[in-house]
Coordinates of C-alpha atoms in Angstrom, one line a residue:
M22 CA -19.6 -11.4 -81.3
T23 CA -19.7 -13.5 -78.1
E24 CA -21.0 -10.5 -76.1
L25 CA -24.1 -10.3 -78.3
F26 CA -27.0 -12.6 -78.5
E27 CA -28.6 -14.1 -81.6
P28 CA -32.4 -14.1 -81.5
T29 CA -33.8 -17.6 -82.1
S30 CA -37.1 -16.4 -83.5
E31 CA -39.4 -13.4 -83.6
R32 CA -40.8 -14.7 -80.3
D33 CA -37.5 -14.8 -78.6
R34 CA -38.2 -13.5 -75.0
R35 CA -35.2 -11.2 -75.2
L36 CA -36.8 -9.2 -78.0
V37 CA -39.3 -6.4 -77.4
T38 CA -42.3 -6.7 -79.7
G39 CA -42.8 -3.5 -81.7
A40 CA -39.7 -1.7 -80.3
A41 CA -38.6 1.1 -82.6
G42 CA -35.9 3.7 -82.8
L43 CA -32.4 3.2 -81.3
L44 CA -33.6 0.9 -78.5
G45 CA -35.4 -1.3 -81.1
A46 CA -32.4 -1.4 -83.4
F47 CA -30.0 -2.3 -80.6
N48 CA -32.4 -4.9 -79.3
V49 CA -32.8 -6.6 -82.7
A50 CA -29.0 -6.5 -83.1
G51 CA -28.6 -8.6 -79.9
V52 CA -26.9 -5.8 -77.8
V53 CA -29.6 -5.1 -75.3
E54 CA -32.3 -7.5 -74.1
A55 CA -36.0 -6.9 -73.4
S56 CA -35.4 -6.3 -69.7
D57 CA -32.8 -3.6 -70.4
V58 CA -35.1 -1.8 -72.9
H59 CA -38.1 -1.9 -70.5
V60 CA -36.0 -0.5 -67.6
A61 CA -34.7 2.3 -69.7
A62 CA -38.1 3.2 -71.2
R63 CA -39.7 3.2 -67.8
L64 CA -37.0 5.5 -66.3
G65 CA -37.3 7.8 -69.3
S66 CA -41.1 8.0 -68.8
L67 CA -40.8 8.7 -65.1
G68 CA -37.9 11.1 -65.5
G69 CA -39.2 13.1 -68.5
E70 CA -36.3 12.0 -70.8
P71 CA -37.4 11.5 -74.4
D72 CA -33.9 11.5 -75.9
E73 CA -33.3 8.1 -77.6
S74 CA -29.5 8.3 -77.2
V75 CA -29.9 8.8 -73.4
L76 CA -32.3 6.0 -73.1
L77 CA -29.9 3.8 -75.1
A78 CA -27.1 4.7 -72.6
V79 CA -29.4 3.8 -69.7
A80 CA -30.3 0.4 -71.3
L81 CA -26.6 -0.3 -71.9
T82 CA -25.8 0.5 -68.3
V83 CA -28.5 -1.9 -67.1
R84 CA -27.0 -4.5 -69.4
A85 CA -23.5 -3.8 -68.1
V86 CA -24.6 -4.4 -64.5
R87 CA -26.4 -7.6 -65.5
R88 CA -23.2 -8.8 -67.0
G89 CA -21.1 -8.0 -64.0
S90 CA -19.8 -4.5 -64.6
V91 CA -20.5 -1.7 -62.2
C92 CA -20.8 1.0 -64.9
L93 CA -20.7 1.7 -68.6
D94 CA -17.7 3.2 -70.4
L95 CA -19.4 5.4 -73.1
A96 CA -16.1 5.7 -75.0
T97 CA -15.5 2.0 -75.5
V98 CA -19.0 0.5 -75.7
P99 CA -19.3 1.0 -79.5
A100 CA -16.6 -1.7 -79.9
L101 CA -19.4 -4.2 -79.2
D102 CA -20.5 -3.8 -82.9
P103 CA -19.0 -0.8 -84.7
A104 CA -21.5 -1.3 -87.6
L105 CA -24.5 -0.2 -85.4
P106 CA -25.8 3.4 -85.5
W107 CA -23.9 4.6 -82.3
P108 CA -24.4 8.2 -81.3
E109 CA -21.5 10.5 -81.9
P110 CA -19.3 10.2 -78.7
A111 CA -19.0 13.8 -77.6
A112 CA -22.6 14.7 -78.3
W113 CA -23.7 11.5 -76.6
A114 CA -21.8 12.3 -73.4
Q115 CA -23.2 15.8 -73.4
A116 CA -26.7 14.6 -73.8
V117 CA -26.3 12.2 -70.9
A118 CA -24.7 14.9 -68.7
A119 CA -27.6 17.3 -69.4
S120 CA -30.3 14.7 -69.0
P121 CA -33.0 15.2 -66.3
L122 CA -32.2 11.6 -65.3
T123 CA -28.7 12.7 -64.4
T124 CA -29.9 15.9 -62.7
A125 CA -32.3 13.8 -60.6
G126 CA -29.5 11.4 -59.6
V127 CA -31.1 8.4 -61.3
V128 CA -27.9 7.9 -63.2
R129 CA -24.4 9.3 -62.5
L130 CA -21.8 10.3 -65.1
D131 CA -18.3 10.2 -63.6
H132 CA -15.3 10.8 -65.9
G133 CA -17.0 9.1 -68.9
L134 CA -18.4 6.2 -66.8
L135 CA -22.2 6.0 -66.5
Y136 CA -23.6 4.4 -63.3
L137 CA -27.0 3.6 -62.0
D138 CA -27.2 5.6 -58.8
R139 CA -27.1 2.6 -56.5
Y140 CA -23.8 1.3 -57.9
H141 CA -22.2 4.7 -57.9
R142 CA -23.0 5.1 -54.2
L143 CA -21.7 1.6 -53.4
E144 CA -18.4 2.1 -55.2
S145 CA -17.9 5.5 -53.7
Q146 CA -18.6 4.1 -50.2
V147 CA -16.2 1.2 -50.6
C148 CA -13.4 3.7 -51.6
D149 CA -14.3 6.1 -48.8
D150 CA -14.3 3.4 -46.2
L151 CA -11.0 2.0 -47.2
V152 CA -9.5 5.6 -47.3
A153 CA -10.9 6.3 -43.8
R154 CA -9.4 3.0 -42.4
A155 CA -6.0 4.0 -43.9
Q156 CA -6.0 7.6 -42.7
Q157 CA -6.6 6.9 -39.0
D158 CA -3.6 6.5 -36.7
A159 CA -1.8 3.2 -37.2
P160 CA -2.3 0.5 -34.5
A161 CA 0.0 0.7 -31.5
V162 CA 2.6 -2.0 -31.7
D163 CA 4.8 -3.4 -28.8
E164 CA 8.0 -3.8 -30.8
A165 CA 9.7 -6.0 -28.2
S166 CA 6.8 -8.4 -28.0
L167 CA 6.6 -8.5 -31.8
A168 CA 10.3 -9.3 -32.2
A169 CA 10.0 -12.1 -29.5
A170 CA 6.9 -13.5 -31.1
L171 CA 8.5 -13.6 -34.6
E172 CA 11.4 -15.5 -33.1
R173 CA 9.1 -18.1 -31.6
L174 CA 7.3 -18.3 -35.0
R175 CA 10.5 -18.9 -36.9
D176 CA 10.0 -22.0 -39.1
P177 CA 11.8 -23.2 -42.2
H178 CA 8.4 -23.7 -43.9
F179 CA 7.5 -20.1 -43.1
S180 CA 9.1 -18.0 -45.9
D181 CA 10.4 -14.4 -45.7
E182 CA 7.5 -13.1 -47.9
Q183 CA 5.0 -14.7 -45.5
R184 CA 6.8 -13.2 -42.5
D185 CA 6.8 -9.8 -44.1
A186 CA 3.1 -10.0 -44.9
A187 CA 2.3 -11.0 -41.3
V188 CA 4.3 -8.1 -39.9
R189 CA 2.5 -5.7 -42.2
A190 CA -0.8 -7.0 -41.0
V191 CA 0.2 -6.2 -37.4
R192 CA 1.1 -2.6 -38.4
Q193 CA -2.1 -1.7 -40.4
W194 CA -5.8 -1.9 -40.0
T195 CA -6.5 -3.3 -43.5
T196 CA -4.5 -6.1 -45.2
V197 CA -5.2 -7.5 -48.6
L198 CA -3.2 -10.8 -48.8
T199 CA -3.1 -12.2 -52.3
G200 CA -1.6 -15.3 -53.9
G201 CA -2.5 -18.4 -55.8
P202 CA -3.4 -21.8 -54.3
G203 CA -0.5 -23.3 -52.3
T204 CA 1.2 -19.9 -51.6
G205 CA 0.5 -20.2 -47.9
K206 CA -2.2 -17.6 -47.4
T207 CA -4.0 -19.5 -44.5
S208 CA -0.7 -20.4 -42.8
T209 CA 0.2 -16.7 -43.0
V210 CA -3.2 -15.9 -41.5
A211 CA -2.5 -18.2 -38.6
R212 CA 0.7 -16.4 -37.8
I213 CA -1.0 -13.0 -38.2
L214 CA -3.6 -14.1 -35.6
A215 CA -0.8 -15.4 -33.3
L216 CA 1.1 -12.0 -33.6
L217 CA -2.1 -10.0 -32.9
A218 CA -3.0 -12.3 -30.0
D219 CA 0.5 -11.7 -28.6
Q220 CA 0.1 -8.0 -28.8
A221 CA -3.2 -8.3 -26.9
R222 CA -1.6 -10.6 -24.4
A223 CA 0.8 -7.8 -23.3
N224 CA -2.4 -6.1 -21.9
D225 CA -3.7 -9.4 -20.5
E226 CA -6.4 -9.5 -23.1
R227 CA -7.7 -11.9 -25.8
I228 CA -8.7 -10.9 -29.3
S229 CA -12.0 -11.8 -30.7
I230 CA -11.7 -13.3 -34.2
A231 CA -14.1 -13.9 -37.1
L232 CA -13.3 -16.1 -40.0
A233 CA -15.6 -15.8 -43.0
A234 CA -16.0 -16.6 -46.7
P235 CA -18.6 -16.1 -49.4
T236 CA -19.7 -19.7 -49.5
G237 CA -20.2 -22.5 -46.9
K238 CA -17.6 -24.7 -48.6
A239 CA -15.0 -22.0 -48.6
A240 CA -15.7 -21.2 -45.0
A241 CA -15.3 -24.8 -44.0
R242 CA -11.9 -25.0 -45.9
L243 CA -10.8 -21.8 -44.2
Q244 CA -11.6 -23.1 -40.8
D245 CA -9.9 -26.4 -41.3
A246 CA -6.8 -24.8 -42.8
V247 CA -6.4 -22.2 -40.0
A248 CA -7.0 -24.8 -37.3
E249 CA -4.3 -27.0 -38.9
A250 CA -1.9 -24.1 -39.1
V251 CA -2.6 -22.9 -35.5
A252 CA -2.0 -26.5 -34.2
G253 CA 1.6 -26.2 -35.5
L254 CA 2.3 -23.0 -33.6
D255 CA 4.3 -22.8 -30.4
P256 CA 2.1 -23.8 -27.4
D257 CA 2.4 -20.3 -25.9
D258 CA 1.0 -18.7 -29.1
R259 CA -1.5 -21.5 -29.7
E260 CA -3.1 -21.0 -26.3
W261 CA -3.9 -17.4 -27.0
V262 CA -5.5 -17.9 -30.4
A263 CA -8.9 -19.2 -29.2
R264 CA -10.8 -21.7 -31.4
T265 CA -12.6 -19.8 -34.1
D266 CA -15.5 -21.1 -36.2
A267 CA -15.7 -19.9 -39.7
M268 CA -19.0 -18.8 -41.2
T269 CA -20.5 -17.4 -44.4
L270 CA -20.4 -13.7 -44.9
H271 CA -24.2 -13.7 -44.8
R272 CA -24.1 -15.3 -41.3
L273 CA -21.3 -13.1 -40.1
L274 CA -23.2 -9.9 -41.1
G275 CA -26.6 -11.2 -39.8
W276 CA -29.1 -12.3 -42.3
R277 CA -32.4 -10.4 -42.3
P278 CA -35.6 -12.2 -43.6
D279 CA -37.1 -8.8 -44.6
N280 CA -34.2 -7.6 -46.8
R281 CA -31.9 -9.5 -49.1
T282 CA -29.2 -6.8 -49.4
R283 CA -29.2 -5.4 -45.9
F284 CA -27.9 -7.1 -42.7
R285 CA -28.3 -6.7 -38.9
H286 CA -24.8 -5.5 -38.6
D287 CA -24.1 -2.1 -40.3
R288 CA -22.8 1.3 -39.4
T289 CA -25.3 1.6 -36.5
N290 CA -24.6 -1.9 -35.2
R291 CA -21.0 -2.8 -35.9
L292 CA -19.4 -6.2 -35.5
K293 CA -17.7 -6.7 -32.1
Y294 CA -14.7 -8.6 -33.5
D295 CA -11.2 -7.3 -33.1
V296 CA -10.1 -9.2 -36.3
V297 CA -12.2 -10.1 -39.3
V298 CA -10.6 -12.5 -41.9
V299 CA -12.4 -13.0 -45.2
D300 CA -11.2 -15.8 -47.6
E301 CA -11.9 -16.1 -51.3
S302 CA -12.4 -12.3 -51.6
S303 CA -12.3 -12.5 -55.4
M304 CA -15.9 -13.9 -55.0
V305 CA -17.1 -10.9 -53.0
E306 CA -19.2 -8.6 -55.2
L307 CA -19.4 -4.8 -54.8
T308 CA -22.6 -4.8 -52.7
M309 CA -21.3 -7.4 -50.2
M310 CA -18.0 -5.6 -49.9
A311 CA -19.8 -2.4 -49.1
R312 CA -21.9 -4.2 -46.5
L313 CA -18.8 -5.7 -44.9
L314 CA -17.1 -2.4 -44.7
D315 CA -20.3 -1.0 -43.2
A316 CA -20.2 -3.5 -40.4
V317 CA -16.5 -3.8 -39.5
R318 CA -15.3 -1.3 -36.9
L319 CA -12.7 1.2 -38.2
R320 CA -10.3 0.1 -35.4
S321 CA -10.7 -3.6 -36.1
R322 CA -8.2 -5.5 -38.3
L323 CA -9.7 -6.5 -41.6
V324 CA -7.7 -9.2 -43.6
L325 CA -8.9 -10.0 -47.1
L326 CA -7.5 -13.1 -48.7
G327 CA -7.8 -14.1 -52.3
D328 CA -6.4 -14.7 -55.8
P329 CA -7.2 -11.7 -58.1
R330 CA -6.6 -13.9 -61.2
Q331 CA -9.5 -16.2 -60.3
L332 CA -13.1 -15.6 -61.6
T333 CA -14.7 -12.5 -60.2
S334 CA -17.9 -12.5 -58.3
V335 CA -21.2 -13.6 -59.8
G336 CA -22.7 -10.2 -59.0
A337 CA -21.4 -6.8 -60.2
G338 CA -17.9 -5.7 -59.5
A339 CA -14.3 -7.0 -59.4
V340 CA -13.3 -5.6 -56.0
L341 CA -10.3 -7.7 -55.2
S342 CA -8.6 -7.1 -58.6
D343 CA -9.5 -3.4 -58.3
L344 CA -7.8 -3.2 -54.9
V345 CA -4.7 -4.8 -56.2
A346 CA -4.6 -2.5 -59.3
G347 CA -5.7 0.6 -57.4
Y348 CA -3.0 0.4 -54.8
D349 CA -0.2 -0.6 -57.3
G350 CA 2.9 1.4 -56.8
D351 CA 1.6 3.0 -53.5
P352 CA 4.3 2.7 -50.8
A353 CA 1.4 2.7 -48.2
S354 CA -0.5 -0.1 -50.1
P355 CA -2.3 -2.6 -47.8
V356 CA -1.7 -5.3 -50.5
A357 CA 0.8 -8.1 -49.7
S358 CA 1.4 -10.6 -52.4
L359 CA 2.6 -14.2 -51.8
L360 CA 4.3 -15.6 -54.9
V361 CA 6.0 -18.8 -54.0
N362 CA 3.9 -22.0 -54.3
H363 CA 4.6 -24.4 -51.4
R364 CA 2.0 -27.1 -52.1
S365 CA 0.9 -27.7 -55.7
V366 CA 3.0 -30.1 -57.8
A367 CA 5.5 -28.4 -60.2
D368 CA 3.6 -29.4 -63.4
I369 CA 0.4 -27.8 -62.2
Q370 CA 2.3 -24.7 -61.1
T371 CA 3.9 -24.4 -64.6
L372 CA 0.5 -24.6 -66.2
A373 CA -0.9 -22.0 -63.8
E374 CA 2.0 -19.7 -64.4
A375 CA 1.5 -19.9 -68.2
L376 CA -2.1 -19.1 -67.7
R377 CA -1.4 -16.1 -65.5
A378 CA 1.0 -14.8 -68.1
G379 CA -1.5 -15.2 -70.9
D380 CA 1.0 -17.4 -72.8
A381 CA -1.2 -19.7 -75.0
D382 CA 1.8 -21.5 -76.5
G383 CA 3.2 -22.1 -72.9
V384 CA -0.1 -23.4 -71.7
L385 CA -0.3 -25.9 -74.6
T386 CA 3.3 -26.9 -74.0
A387 CA 2.5 -27.6 -70.3
L388 CA -0.6 -29.5 -71.3
R389 CA 1.2 -31.7 -73.8
A390 CA 4.3 -32.4 -71.7
H391 CA 3.0 -36.0 -71.0
S392 CA 3.3 -35.3 -67.3
E393 CA 1.9 -37.6 -64.6
H394 CA 0.2 -34.6 -63.1
V395 CA -1.1 -32.8 -66.2
D396 CA -3.0 -34.4 -69.0
F397 CA -4.6 -33.0 -72.2
V398 CA -7.2 -35.0 -74.0
E399 CA -7.7 -33.5 -77.5
T400 CA -10.9 -35.1 -78.7
D401 CA -14.4 -34.5 -80.0
D402 CA -15.6 -37.6 -78.1
A403 CA -16.0 -36.2 -74.6
E404 CA -18.0 -39.2 -73.4
S405 CA -15.2 -41.6 -74.0
A406 CA -12.7 -39.2 -72.3
L407 CA -14.9 -38.7 -69.3
R408 CA -16.6 -42.0 -68.6
D409 CA -14.0 -44.0 -66.8
D410 CA -13.0 -41.4 -64.2
A411 CA -16.6 -40.2 -63.7
V412 CA -17.9 -43.7 -63.1
A413 CA -15.0 -44.6 -60.8
A414 CA -15.6 -41.5 -58.7
A415 CA -19.4 -42.1 -58.5
L416 CA -18.8 -45.8 -57.4
D417 CA -16.4 -44.7 -54.7
I418 CA -18.9 -42.3 -53.3
R419 CA -21.7 -44.9 -53.5
A420 CA -19.7 -47.6 -51.8
A421 CA -19.1 -45.4 -48.7
A422 CA -22.8 -44.2 -48.8
V423 CA -24.2 -47.7 -48.9
A424 CA -21.9 -48.7 -46.1
G425 CA -23.4 -45.9 -44.0
D426 CA -20.1 -44.1 -43.7
A427 CA -20.9 -40.4 -44.1
E428 CA -17.4 -39.1 -43.5
A429 CA -15.9 -41.5 -46.1
A430 CA -18.6 -40.6 -48.6
V431 CA -18.0 -36.9 -48.2
A432 CA -14.3 -37.4 -48.4
A433 CA -14.7 -39.3 -51.6
L434 CA -16.2 -36.1 -53.1
D435 CA -12.9 -34.4 -52.9
R436 CA -10.9 -37.1 -54.7
H437 CA -12.2 -36.2 -58.1
R438 CA -14.2 -33.3 -59.6
L439 CA -15.6 -32.8 -63.1
L440 CA -15.8 -29.1 -63.9
C441 CA -17.8 -27.5 -66.7
A442 CA -18.0 -23.9 -67.9
H443 CA -21.7 -24.1 -68.7
R444 CA -24.9 -25.2 -66.8
E445 CA -26.8 -26.1 -70.0
G446 CA -26.1 -27.5 -73.4
P447 CA -23.7 -30.2 -74.6
F448 CA -20.9 -29.0 -72.3
G449 CA -23.1 -28.2 -69.3
V450 CA -23.4 -29.8 -65.9
R451 CA -27.1 -30.6 -66.4
R452 CA -26.3 -32.9 -69.3
W453 CA -23.3 -34.5 -67.6
N454 CA -25.0 -35.1 -64.3
T455 CA -27.7 -37.0 -66.2
Q456 CA -25.1 -38.9 -68.3
I457 CA -23.1 -40.0 -65.3
E458 CA -26.2 -41.2 -63.5
R459 CA -27.0 -43.3 -66.6
W460 CA -23.4 -44.7 -66.6
L461 CA -23.6 -45.4 -62.9
G462 CA -26.9 -47.3 -63.3
E463 CA -25.3 -49.4 -66.0
A464 CA -22.3 -50.1 -63.8
L465 CA -24.6 -51.2 -61.0
G466 CA -26.9 -53.1 -63.2
Q467 CA -29.9 -51.1 -62.1
S468 CA -31.4 -47.8 -63.5
I469 CA -31.4 -44.7 -61.3
Y470 CA -34.9 -43.3 -61.7
T471 CA -35.3 -41.2 -58.6
D472 CA -33.8 -37.9 -57.5
W473 CA -32.6 -39.4 -54.2
Y474 CA -30.4 -42.5 -54.0
A475 CA -27.5 -43.8 -51.9
G476 CA -24.3 -42.0 -53.1
R477 CA -26.0 -39.0 -54.7
P478 CA -23.5 -36.2 -54.5
I479 CA -25.3 -32.9 -53.7
L480 CA -24.6 -29.2 -53.9
V481 CA -26.4 -26.6 -51.8
T482 CA -27.4 -23.7 -54.1
T483 CA -29.1 -21.3 -51.7
N484 CA -28.6 -20.2 -48.1
D485 CA -31.0 -21.7 -45.7
H486 CA -30.5 -19.9 -42.5
T487 CA -33.1 -22.0 -40.6
L488 CA -31.3 -25.2 -41.3
E489 CA -27.9 -23.5 -41.2
V490 CA -26.8 -24.9 -44.6
Y491 CA -25.3 -22.4 -47.1
N492 CA -24.7 -21.9 -50.8
G493 CA -21.7 -23.9 -52.0
E494 CA -21.7 -26.5 -49.3
T495 CA -21.6 -30.1 -50.6
G496 CA -22.7 -33.5 -49.3
V497 CA -23.8 -37.0 -50.0
A498 CA -27.0 -39.0 -49.5
V499 CA -26.1 -41.9 -47.2
L500 CA -28.0 -45.1 -46.4
E501 CA -28.5 -45.5 -42.6
E502 CA -30.6 -48.3 -41.2
G503 CA -32.5 -48.7 -44.4
R504 CA -33.2 -45.0 -44.9
L505 CA -31.5 -42.2 -46.8
R506 CA -30.1 -39.3 -44.9
A507 CA -28.4 -36.3 -46.6
Y508 CA -25.1 -35.3 -45.0
I509 CA -23.9 -31.7 -45.7
A510 CA -20.2 -30.8 -45.0
G511 CA -20.2 -27.2 -43.7
A512 CA -18.1 -25.0 -41.6
G513 CA -19.6 -26.6 -38.5
G514 CA -18.8 -30.2 -39.6
L515 CA -21.2 -32.8 -41.0
K516 CA -24.9 -32.2 -40.6
G517 CA -27.5 -34.9 -41.3
F518 CA -31.0 -34.1 -42.7
A519 CA -34.0 -36.0 -44.0
P520 CA -33.8 -35.4 -47.8
G521 CA -37.2 -33.9 -47.8
R522 CA -36.0 -31.0 -45.6
L523 CA -33.6 -29.8 -48.3
D524 CA -35.0 -27.7 -51.1
A525 CA -32.3 -25.9 -53.0
I526 CA -30.2 -28.9 -53.8
E527 CA -28.6 -30.1 -57.1
T528 CA -26.9 -33.3 -58.1
M529 CA -23.1 -32.8 -58.2
H530 CA -21.4 -35.5 -60.3
A531 CA -20.4 -32.5 -62.3
M532 CA -20.3 -28.8 -61.2
T533 CA -19.7 -25.5 -62.8
I534 CA -16.3 -23.8 -62.5
H535 CA -18.0 -20.8 -60.9
K536 CA -19.4 -23.1 -58.2
S537 CA -16.1 -24.8 -57.6
Q538 CA -14.4 -21.6 -56.3
G539 CA -13.5 -22.1 -52.6
S540 CA -13.0 -25.9 -53.0
Q541 CA -10.2 -28.2 -54.2
A542 CA -9.9 -31.8 -55.2
D543 CA -7.0 -34.3 -55.5
R544 CA -7.9 -34.8 -59.2
V545 CA -9.8 -32.4 -61.5
T546 CA -11.1 -33.0 -65.0
V547 CA -11.9 -29.8 -66.9
L548 CA -14.3 -30.0 -69.8
L549 CA -13.8 -27.0 -72.1
P550 CA -16.6 -25.9 -74.3
E551 CA -16.2 -24.9 -77.9
A552 CA -13.9 -22.0 -78.7
G553 CA -16.9 -19.7 -79.4
S554 CA -18.3 -19.9 -75.9
R555 CA -18.7 -16.4 -74.3
L556 CA -17.9 -18.0 -70.9
L557 CA -14.5 -19.2 -72.0
T558 CA -12.0 -16.8 -70.4
R559 CA -8.5 -17.0 -69.0
E560 CA -9.9 -16.4 -65.5
L561 CA -12.3 -19.3 -65.9
F562 CA -9.6 -21.7 -67.1
Y563 CA -7.2 -20.6 -64.4
T564 CA -9.8 -21.1 -61.7
A565 CA -10.6 -24.6 -63.0
V566 CA -6.9 -25.7 -63.2
T567 CA -6.0 -24.4 -59.8
R568 CA -8.8 -26.5 -58.1
A569 CA -6.5 -29.5 -58.6
Q570 CA -4.0 -30.5 -55.9
R571 CA -2.3 -33.5 -57.6
H572 CA -3.6 -34.0 -61.1
V573 CA -5.5 -31.9 -63.7
R574 CA -6.9 -33.3 -67.0
V575 CA -8.2 -30.9 -69.6
V576 CA -10.6 -32.3 -72.2
G577 CA -11.1 -30.1 -75.3
S578 CA -9.5 -28.7 -78.4
E579 CA -6.4 -26.6 -79.0
A580 CA -8.8 -23.8 -80.3
A581 CA -10.7 -23.8 -77.0
V582 CA -7.5 -23.6 -75.0
R583 CA -6.2 -20.7 -77.1
A584 CA -9.6 -18.9 -76.9
A585 CA -9.6 -19.2 -73.1
V586 CA -6.0 -18.0 -72.7
E587 CA -6.5 -15.0 -75.1
T588 CA -9.8 -13.8 -73.7
Q589 CA -9.8 -11.9 -70.4
A590 CA -12.9 -11.1 -68.5
Q591 CA -13.5 -7.4 -68.8
R592 CA -15.6 -5.6 -66.2
A593 CA -16.1 -1.8 -66.2
T594 CA -15.6 -0.3 -62.8
G595 CA -14.2 2.9 -61.4
L596 CA -12.9 1.7 -58.1
R597 CA -9.3 1.3 -59.0
Q598 CA -9.2 4.9 -60.3
R599 CA -10.9 6.1 -57.2
L600 CA -8.3 4.4 -55.1
R601 CA -5.6 6.0 -57.1
N602 CA -7.2 9.4 -56.6
R603 CA -7.6 8.4 -52.9
G604 CA -11.3 9.1 -52.7
A605 CA -11.3 12.4 -54.6
T606 CA -14.8 12.8 -56.1
P607 CA -14.6 13.8 -59.8
P608 CA -17.2 16.2 -61.1
G609 CA -20.3 14.3 -62.3

């Protein structure tokens, strides 16, 4: 099964030498790895728990968090491999409930879901904070001013569903605005800001606004999109929406050098903003969402933007999709969904809709329609399929970089993007970055033998708060006066650095689909791995396809397409059920 690992040898680092009993059996079977076993064994030793079934449950819970879930569903986990010696379900749950680890609060059992204490507290806190925001008195609204502002904002390109979403955001403290690419989320946000500014203007005040996103690239896109939308507003409204710079969530909350999961802004030091807008919320993991809700004042507007069908966060949790599901059917739901696509070309929309519906035949029909905007290359020879476009894109970037034109070089990055599911292996970005550099050298008639060269596309992989460059930002090495200078495109515009000052940098002729979230390109090539890849999911494929604005080309097999469409990413969480229960704490 794709969720299990196959040991490569007796010395595989994922195996525990000499492990026996249930933990040993499940380790050898490829269910739990060495790190999971060691954590469970250590907790059992410290907590006085010798029961192998309980220690197996703990190891599986550690595994679940490592793979993106918040908790472990004891009832469904045996489906991983029914042939293994799983404990009898009822007795297993009773043993866990009676365990000294549960009594001590090391783990928490909640309606059949087993949590590590930290994640139970985080999930409970997120639910409680959202409930508290909803239960306070609604914001005061000057109805006459609202009606007049809506009349000024009337625009044939501003749909009724966008208008309704904007009005709802004025009337509530929390708004979850969802929709795919091109549905007008950022233009709706611009109107929300204008309406809120108009409400403040009645009291001769200005609102303070923060725009944020999980990555630097997403923050830069949010800032540009909102600025463009604000520029199209009526001058009376535009004047009252002050210029707002977007930033990463880490920067918004206040990075602390002494703690990687805590920030300067929390419950004792709240953010001072009247409105906080967070884009690409599908990328926000449970821990970060908890820290955000810690920091935002109860009586500040919080607007979360995102597409719940995209890939979930790298860390544990699937908060945005949990919010959408948890509030489903609730008349007081803060979720406003935008459905009409105003930007993407029709053929890409058709493909995306088939992906959203999980219709594999529809996806293949859209891919094989011989459209000028969607192309499907069914081949085992990926090199022949990728070479021409990859080399052309690399040469465009290089030409601008050699000419010393940093803006043109960075703009060329967004004309074509090669996306891969994997980092390593034959379908991984490491292999293709090396291959494209080899092709580029052949096209130039000179080998590329150094890390830094004119036209090297670069991706920032770690936040550097000293230099103010952030994970996800992209750039190019540009030749200026005979020397290379690395230009990074962030929320604050282009920033130039000596290459030696940048540490966490990768070459970006190709990038992973995960890293592409928060960005778009005119043309996107998606390289699908083999059908058996455990990373191949509908969310991954949808995210890749929707990065394209004008053209998407998929390179792979029919089997890979079907595997992607038919496999949905599953993350065990309890947040949606907590929201349905409105924060009621089940017995644990």
